[in-house]
């Protein structure tokens, strides 16, 4: 994407993406594909045993589980190959070929349905899984080529919104259509029309050049799968993100698999109650996915991942307590269920599990897209698909073992909530950036409401120095939470070593500094780290006052920044913090931390000026720039 398009992209709202050619045709294509998959799968399940909710037929159960396995199997067999192909070839053309294949597969599916041939229907299901396995790496790999980095969360949120609503609509449509008098004909018409619509939409997707055209494709499924996983495992953040996504699919698949029996045996409802649970869960995920953009303010905000994990655990536990000890009734209709005591609490818990699931999963997909090298992104997505499929299989095994041991569905939900907390702790220990970003996100979304101006003046790439006034102990956290790029902060070593704060600063690779007279070695080491950071193209933030203000007024700037600019002449962006004087973390009216916060959601300001050329920087003029940006609001 050109620089002009990138700048323009930052001004586009989330819903406005649905009106733009660089996203809308792609969105419609993937939505129709997900819908068609679920229409066929659920029509097949209804054909095998339409009353599967209440059926005890073991043959039906065997066929239904076989169907699920045949759809997942291609992800193990072909994901490694599909990832290579997606990196090697132009992605928009690949999508069109995949959608053409979908039309052919749906024609075979129609023939299978008309002939009532179970072997042929199962073969078609395998082909659908194969098509999905090849579509997945292209589906997520193409987004960074058409969207600016600031739009990745918005784009992924819309993709998850569309996917889960399509799953819901396809599940309902497949079941309802097949149960009608002319079910086979109705399903056949829908499958063909939607497949053709998906292909026509794909023709409008803009070109997305090959990321690694020189890549040599290897076809051995087992060898390449092992090699792909090993290669991805060497990229810590990406692989841990994939594991976190895969865990969510295990969790989600476990809930969805139990909803039919939960609705029948625990809640005492009919198939309509099961549909309501499925709809509530899907709408929850869709809502959380869209809200991610509003909560992340245009950045890939991994701080939402711990927030999502906490919600999954808390509402998963509450669902256990909300589940009735005895059924709410017998064959309850949806209306009867909604009128029963405790029904709305169950629905709220399921909705919130979905909502926090959206908070959890969308930033992880965006992080993979942001962090992966362009030439290997599709293969990272392919690795994700392999592990997603593996974890979904494990979810079925885990549930079967627990239920076979005599556990109830409520006890299964309890085990899932507890294990989710343990998995989250493991992931956040392995990648502390997640929890660090959560603490920062929590700060600037509870104690403060930040009004930001001019942050686009901070370059999207390349080295730069941000210079700011120093008002409180959380200045670095606020700046780091609002600036879209990762920032390396230079801070007084005593602040760096504060309990709890030290974890955040250390994880963010802040640079501790002492006065030359206090610790000459640390003083010199700090300048060496500053130079290394700028040479690596990082954004460096310096508080030239050298100390937090004691009276709310700006102190004189110290000459350390001039020494840095002599070694690394990079652009300098003046930034001013407003409204923090008098806060809990400032020194007004006593020491910081030892007074009441003024109020929650206090309004503060963050103003950035135009970049200054290194050779034009003087301490006096730099002080004036920051002071003017701050104005009279301390």
PDB file of N, CA and C in Angstrom, residues 153 288 291-311 355-356 359-360 363 432-450 452 474 476-483 503-504 601 604:
ATOM      1  N   UNK A 153      -6.888  -4.147  13.576  1.00  0.00           N
ATOM      2  CA  UNK A 153      -7.865  -4.558  14.584  1.00  0.00           C
ATOM      3  C   UNK A 153      -9.283  -4.386  14.056  1.00  0.00           C
ATOM      4  N   UNK A 288     -18.091  -8.455  20.636  1.00  0.00           N
ATOM      5  CA  UNK A 288     -16.754  -8.238  21.176  1.00  0.00           C
ATOM      6  C   UNK A 288     -15.743  -7.939  20.088  1.00  0.00           C
ATOM      7  N   UNK A 291     -16.273  -4.324  19.023  1.00  0.00           N
ATOM      8  CA  UNK A 291     -15.904  -3.382  20.083  1.00  0.00           C
ATOM      9  C   UNK A 291     -14.389  -3.273  20.250  1.00  0.00           C
ATOM     10  N   UNK A 292     -13.641  -4.271  19.798  1.00  0.00           N
ATOM     11  CA  UNK A 292     -12.180  -4.213  19.921  1.00  0.00           C
ATOM     12  C   UNK A 292     -11.613  -2.945  19.292  1.00  0.00           C
ATOM     13  N   UNK A 293     -12.168  -2.551  18.158  1.00  0.00           N
ATOM     14  CA  UNK A 293     -11.680  -1.352  17.486  1.00  0.00           C
ATOM     15  C   UNK A 293     -11.899  -0.122  18.363  1.00  0.00           C
ATOM     16  N   UNK A 294     -13.049  -0.009  18.980  1.00  0.00           N
ATOM     17  CA  UNK A 294     -13.346   1.151  19.828  1.00  0.00           C
ATOM     18  C   UNK A 294     -12.449   1.164  21.066  1.00  0.00           C
ATOM     19  N   UNK A 295     -12.163   0.000  21.614  1.00  0.00           N
ATOM     20  CA  UNK A 295     -11.344  -0.081  22.829  1.00  0.00           C
ATOM     21  C   UNK A 295      -9.857   0.046  22.551  1.00  0.00           C
ATOM     22  N   UNK A 296      -9.454  -0.213  21.321  1.00  0.00           N
ATOM     23  CA  UNK A 296      -8.017  -0.186  21.005  1.00  0.00           C
ATOM     24  C   UNK A 296      -7.579   1.110  20.349  1.00  0.00           C
ATOM     25  N   UNK A 297      -8.530   1.934  19.915  1.00  0.00           N
ATOM     26  CA  UNK A 297      -8.221   3.257  19.355  1.00  0.00           C
ATOM     27  C   UNK A 297      -7.226   3.178  18.203  1.00  0.00           C
ATOM     28  N   UNK A 298      -7.474   2.252  17.279  1.00  0.00           N
ATOM     29  CA  UNK A 298      -6.697   2.218  16.055  1.00  0.00           C
ATOM     30  C   UNK A 298      -5.328   1.583  16.164  1.00  0.00           C
ATOM     31  N   UNK A 299      -5.031   0.884  17.244  1.00  0.00           N
ATOM     32  CA  UNK A 299      -3.746   0.221  17.362  1.00  0.00           C
ATOM     33  C   UNK A 299      -3.981  -1.260  17.619  1.00  0.00           C
ATOM     34  N   UNK A 300      -2.955  -2.053  17.411  1.00  0.00           N
ATOM     35  CA  UNK A 300      -3.033  -3.469  17.751  1.00  0.00           C
ATOM     36  C   UNK A 300      -2.837  -3.553  19.260  1.00  0.00           C
ATOM     37  N   UNK A 301      -3.937  -3.597  20.006  1.00  0.00           N
ATOM     38  CA  UNK A 301      -3.905  -3.472  21.462  1.00  0.00           C
ATOM     39  C   UNK A 301      -3.949  -4.850  22.111  1.00  0.00           C
ATOM     40  N   UNK A 302      -2.758  -5.408  22.362  1.00  0.00           N
ATOM     41  CA  UNK A 302      -2.696  -6.741  22.964  1.00  0.00           C
ATOM     42  C   UNK A 302      -3.065  -6.709  24.440  1.00  0.00           C
ATOM     43  N   UNK A 303      -3.233  -5.511  25.008  1.00  0.00           N
ATOM     44  CA  UNK A 303      -3.704  -5.413  26.380  1.00  0.00           C
ATOM     45  C   UNK A 303      -5.122  -5.933  26.548  1.00  0.00           C
ATOM     46  N   UNK A 304      -5.870  -6.048  25.438  1.00  0.00           N
ATOM     47  CA  UNK A 304      -7.224  -6.587  25.510  1.00  0.00           C
ATOM     48  C   UNK A 304      -7.227  -8.103  25.707  1.00  0.00           C
ATOM     49  N   UNK A 305      -6.108  -8.762  25.398  1.00  0.00           N
ATOM     50  CA  UNK A 305      -6.072 -10.226  25.500  1.00  0.00           C
ATOM     51  C   UNK A 305      -6.218 -10.687  26.954  1.00  0.00           C
ATOM     52  N   UNK A 306      -5.438 -10.154  27.915  1.00  0.00           N
ATOM     53  CA  UNK A 306      -5.691 -10.537  29.318  1.00  0.00           C
ATOM     54  C   UNK A 306      -7.086 -10.145  29.782  1.00  0.00           C
ATOM     55  N   UNK A 307      -7.592  -9.007  29.325  1.00  0.00           N
ATOM     56  CA  UNK A 307      -8.948  -8.580  29.666  1.00  0.00           C
ATOM     57  C   UNK A 307      -9.957  -9.623  29.194  1.00  0.00           C
ATOM     58  N   UNK A 308      -9.775 -10.093  27.962  1.00  0.00           N
ATOM     59  CA  UNK A 308     -10.658 -11.123  27.439  1.00  0.00           C
ATOM     60  C   UNK A 308     -10.542 -12.420  28.208  1.00  0.00           C
ATOM     61  N   UNK A 309      -9.303 -12.808  28.553  1.00  0.00           N
ATOM     62  CA  UNK A 309      -9.093 -14.059  29.290  1.00  0.00           C
ATOM     63  C   UNK A 309      -9.769 -14.009  30.662  1.00  0.00           C
ATOM     64  N   UNK A 310      -9.676 -12.859  31.334  1.00  0.00           N
ATOM     65  CA  UNK A 310     -10.332 -12.714  32.640  1.00  0.00           C
ATOM     66  C   UNK A 310     -11.852 -12.854  32.517  1.00  0.00           C
ATOM     67  N   UNK A 311     -12.413 -12.225  31.497  1.00  0.00           N
ATOM     68  CA  UNK A 311     -13.850 -12.317  31.292  1.00  0.00           C
ATOM     69  C   UNK A 311     -14.294 -13.737  30.975  1.00  0.00           C
ATOM     70  N   UNK A 355     -18.591 -12.323  24.173  1.00  0.00           N
ATOM     71  CA  UNK A 355     -18.075 -10.955  24.098  1.00  0.00           C
ATOM     72  C   UNK A 355     -16.592 -10.900  24.461  1.00  0.00           C
ATOM     73  N   UNK A 356     -16.233 -11.503  25.596  1.00  0.00           N
ATOM     74  CA  UNK A 356     -14.833 -11.479  26.008  1.00  0.00           C
ATOM     75  C   UNK A 356     -13.976 -12.375  25.113  1.00  0.00           C
ATOM     76  N   UNK A 359     -12.895 -10.004  22.500  1.00  0.00           N
ATOM     77  CA  UNK A 359     -11.785  -9.182  22.999  1.00  0.00           C
ATOM     78  C   UNK A 359     -10.475  -9.973  22.979  1.00  0.00           C
ATOM     79  N   UNK A 360     -10.584 -11.258  23.219  1.00  0.00           N
ATOM     80  CA  UNK A 360      -9.413 -12.130  23.343  1.00  0.00           C
ATOM     81  C   UNK A 360      -8.794 -12.459  21.988  1.00  0.00           C
ATOM     82  N   UNK A 363      -7.361  -9.191  18.805  1.00  0.00           N
ATOM     83  CA  UNK A 363      -6.009  -8.627  18.869  1.00  0.00           C
ATOM     84  C   UNK A 363      -4.917  -9.655  18.567  1.00  0.00           C
ATOM     85  N   UNK A 432       5.257 -11.647  28.528  1.00  0.00           N
ATOM     86  CA  UNK A 432       4.800 -10.639  29.506  1.00  0.00           C
ATOM     87  C   UNK A 432       4.282  -9.355  28.871  1.00  0.00           C
ATOM     88  N   UNK A 433       4.559  -9.157  27.557  1.00  0.00           N
ATOM     89  CA  UNK A 433       4.054  -7.962  26.893  1.00  0.00           C
ATOM     90  C   UNK A 433       2.526  -7.884  26.969  1.00  0.00           C
ATOM     91  N   UNK A 434       1.862  -9.044  26.961  1.00  0.00           N
ATOM     92  CA  UNK A 434       0.394  -9.044  27.027  1.00  0.00           C
ATOM     93  C   UNK A 434      -0.075  -8.374  28.318  1.00  0.00           C
ATOM     94  N   UNK A 435       0.457  -8.819  29.448  1.00  0.00           N
ATOM     95  CA  UNK A 435      -0.004  -8.289  30.730  1.00  0.00           C
ATOM     96  C   UNK A 435       0.466  -6.850  30.931  1.00  0.00           C
ATOM     97  N   UNK A 436       1.653  -6.545  30.455  1.00  0.00           N
ATOM     98  CA  UNK A 436       2.157  -5.170  30.547  1.00  0.00           C
ATOM     99  C   UNK A 436       1.224  -4.209  29.812  1.00  0.00           C
ATOM    100  N   UNK A 437       0.830  -4.596  28.593  1.00  0.00           N
ATOM    101  CA  UNK A 437      -0.061  -3.737  27.826  1.00  0.00           C
ATOM    102  C   UNK A 437      -1.440  -3.642  28.491  1.00  0.00           C
ATOM    103  N   UNK A 438      -1.871  -4.723  29.159  1.00  0.00           N
ATOM    104  CA  UNK A 438      -3.157  -4.690  29.857  1.00  0.00           C
ATOM    105  C   UNK A 438      -3.141  -3.670  30.986  1.00  0.00           C
ATOM    106  N   UNK A 439      -2.065  -3.640  31.762  1.00  0.00           N
ATOM    107  CA  UNK A 439      -1.969  -2.674  32.858  1.00  0.00           C
ATOM    108  C   UNK A 439      -2.007  -1.244  32.331  1.00  0.00           C
ATOM    109  N   UNK A 440      -1.310  -1.013  31.219  1.00  0.00           N
ATOM    110  CA  UNK A 440      -1.323   0.327  30.625  1.00  0.00           C
ATOM    111  C   UNK A 440      -2.720   0.657  30.111  1.00  0.00           C
ATOM    112  N   UNK A 441      -3.328  -0.302  29.403  1.00  0.00           N
ATOM    113  CA  UNK A 441      -4.676  -0.083  28.864  1.00  0.00           C
ATOM    114  C   UNK A 441      -5.660   0.204  29.996  1.00  0.00           C
ATOM    115  N   UNK A 442      -5.526  -0.535  31.106  1.00  0.00           N
ATOM    116  CA  UNK A 442      -6.432  -0.344  32.233  1.00  0.00           C
ATOM    117  C   UNK A 442      -6.284   1.059  32.815  1.00  0.00           C
ATOM    118  N   UNK A 443      -5.044   1.531  32.906  1.00  0.00           N
ATOM    119  CA  UNK A 443      -4.794   2.862  33.464  1.00  0.00           C
ATOM    120  C   UNK A 443      -5.486   3.945  32.653  1.00  0.00           C
ATOM    121  N   UNK A 444      -5.302   3.894  31.344  1.00  0.00           N
ATOM    122  CA  UNK A 444      -5.813   4.989  30.516  1.00  0.00           C
ATOM    123  C   UNK A 444      -7.274   4.790  30.122  1.00  0.00           C
ATOM    124  N   UNK A 445      -7.911   3.711  30.645  1.00  0.00           N
ATOM    125  CA  UNK A 445      -9.335   3.535  30.397  1.00  0.00           C
ATOM    126  C   UNK A 445     -10.148   3.511  31.690  1.00  0.00           C
ATOM    127  N   UNK A 446      -9.514   3.792  32.826  1.00  0.00           N
ATOM    128  CA  UNK A 446     -10.246   3.868  34.097  1.00  0.00           C
ATOM    129  C   UNK A 446      -9.997   5.202  34.777  1.00  0.00           C
ATOM    130  N   UNK A 447      -8.722   5.496  35.088  1.00  0.00           N
ATOM    131  CA  UNK A 447      -8.425   6.749  35.772  1.00  0.00           C
ATOM    132  C   UNK A 447      -8.501   7.944  34.834  1.00  0.00           C
ATOM    133  N   UNK A 448      -8.229   7.723  33.562  1.00  0.00           N
ATOM    134  CA  UNK A 448      -8.118   8.861  32.647  1.00  0.00           C
ATOM    135  C   UNK A 448      -8.907   8.645  31.359  1.00  0.00           C
ATOM    136  N   UNK A 449      -9.335   9.763  30.806  1.00  0.00           N
ATOM    137  CA  UNK A 449      -9.813   9.808  29.427  1.00  0.00           C
ATOM    138  C   UNK A 449      -8.881  10.761  28.699  1.00  0.00           C
ATOM    139  N   UNK A 450      -8.181  10.257  27.709  1.00  0.00           N
ATOM    140  CA  UNK A 450      -7.110  11.024  27.075  1.00  0.00           C
ATOM    141  C   UNK A 450      -7.611  11.639  25.772  1.00  0.00           C
ATOM    142  N   UNK A 452      -6.348  13.204  22.520  1.00  0.00           N
ATOM    143  CA  UNK A 452      -5.080  13.153  21.783  1.00  0.00           C
ATOM    144  C   UNK A 452      -5.141  14.060  20.564  1.00  0.00           C
ATOM    145  N   UNK A 474       3.293   8.301  36.055  1.00  0.00           N
ATOM    146  CA  UNK A 474       2.702   7.452  35.018  1.00  0.00           C
ATOM    147  C   UNK A 474       2.769   8.096  33.639  1.00  0.00           C
ATOM    148  N   UNK A 476       5.056   7.923  31.395  1.00  0.00           N
ATOM    149  CA  UNK A 476       5.525   6.957  30.400  1.00  0.00           C
ATOM    150  C   UNK A 476       4.413   5.984  30.021  1.00  0.00           C
ATOM    151  N   UNK A 477       3.610   5.569  31.006  1.00  0.00           N
ATOM    152  CA  UNK A 477       2.537   4.621  30.719  1.00  0.00           C
ATOM    153  C   UNK A 477       1.491   5.255  29.795  1.00  0.00           C
ATOM    154  N   UNK A 478       1.174   6.518  30.047  1.00  0.00           N
ATOM    155  CA  UNK A 478       0.165   7.190  29.224  1.00  0.00           C
ATOM    156  C   UNK A 478       0.687   7.383  27.812  1.00  0.00           C
ATOM    157  N   UNK A 479       1.927   7.828  27.694  1.00  0.00           N
ATOM    158  CA  UNK A 479       2.506   7.998  26.367  1.00  0.00           C
ATOM    159  C   UNK A 479       2.594   6.662  25.635  1.00  0.00           C
ATOM    160  N   UNK A 480       3.055   5.631  26.332  1.00  0.00           N
ATOM    161  CA  UNK A 480       3.173   4.319  25.709  1.00  0.00           C
ATOM    162  C   UNK A 480       1.835   3.731  25.319  1.00  0.00           C
ATOM    163  N   UNK A 481       0.783   4.066  26.077  1.00  0.00           N
ATOM    164  CA  UNK A 481      -0.542   3.555  25.771  1.00  0.00           C
ATOM    165  C   UNK A 481      -1.217   4.283  24.629  1.00  0.00           C
ATOM    166  N   UNK A 482      -0.767   5.494  24.300  1.00  0.00           N
ATOM    167  CA  UNK A 482      -1.421   6.298  23.268  1.00  0.00           C
ATOM    168  C   UNK A 482      -0.659   6.326  21.948  1.00  0.00           C
ATOM    169  N   UNK A 483       0.656   6.215  22.005  1.00  0.00           N
ATOM    170  CA  UNK A 483       1.455   6.231  20.779  1.00  0.00           C
ATOM    171  C   UNK A 483       1.356   4.867  20.122  1.00  0.00           C
ATOM    172  N   UNK A 503       8.001  -4.085  36.487  1.00  0.00           N
ATOM    173  CA  UNK A 503       7.615  -5.135  35.542  1.00  0.00           C
ATOM    174  C   UNK A 503       7.217  -4.520  34.200  1.00  0.00           C
ATOM    175  N   UNK A 504       6.437  -3.458  34.249  1.00  0.00           N
ATOM    176  CA  UNK A 504       5.988  -2.809  33.019  1.00  0.00           C
ATOM    177  C   UNK A 504       7.171  -2.197  32.279  1.00  0.00           C
ATOM    178  N   UNK A 601     -11.902   8.443  35.240  1.00  0.00           N
ATOM    179  CA  UNK A 601     -12.075   8.992  33.896  1.00  0.00           C
ATOM    180  C   UNK A 601     -11.820  10.496  33.842  1.00  0.00           C
ATOM    181  N   UNK A 604      -7.557  14.246  30.526  1.00  0.00           N
ATOM    182  CA  UNK A 604      -6.205  14.771  30.369  1.00  0.00           C
ATOM    183  C   UNK A 604      -5.944  14.933  28.878  1.00  0.00           C
TER     184      UNK A 604
END
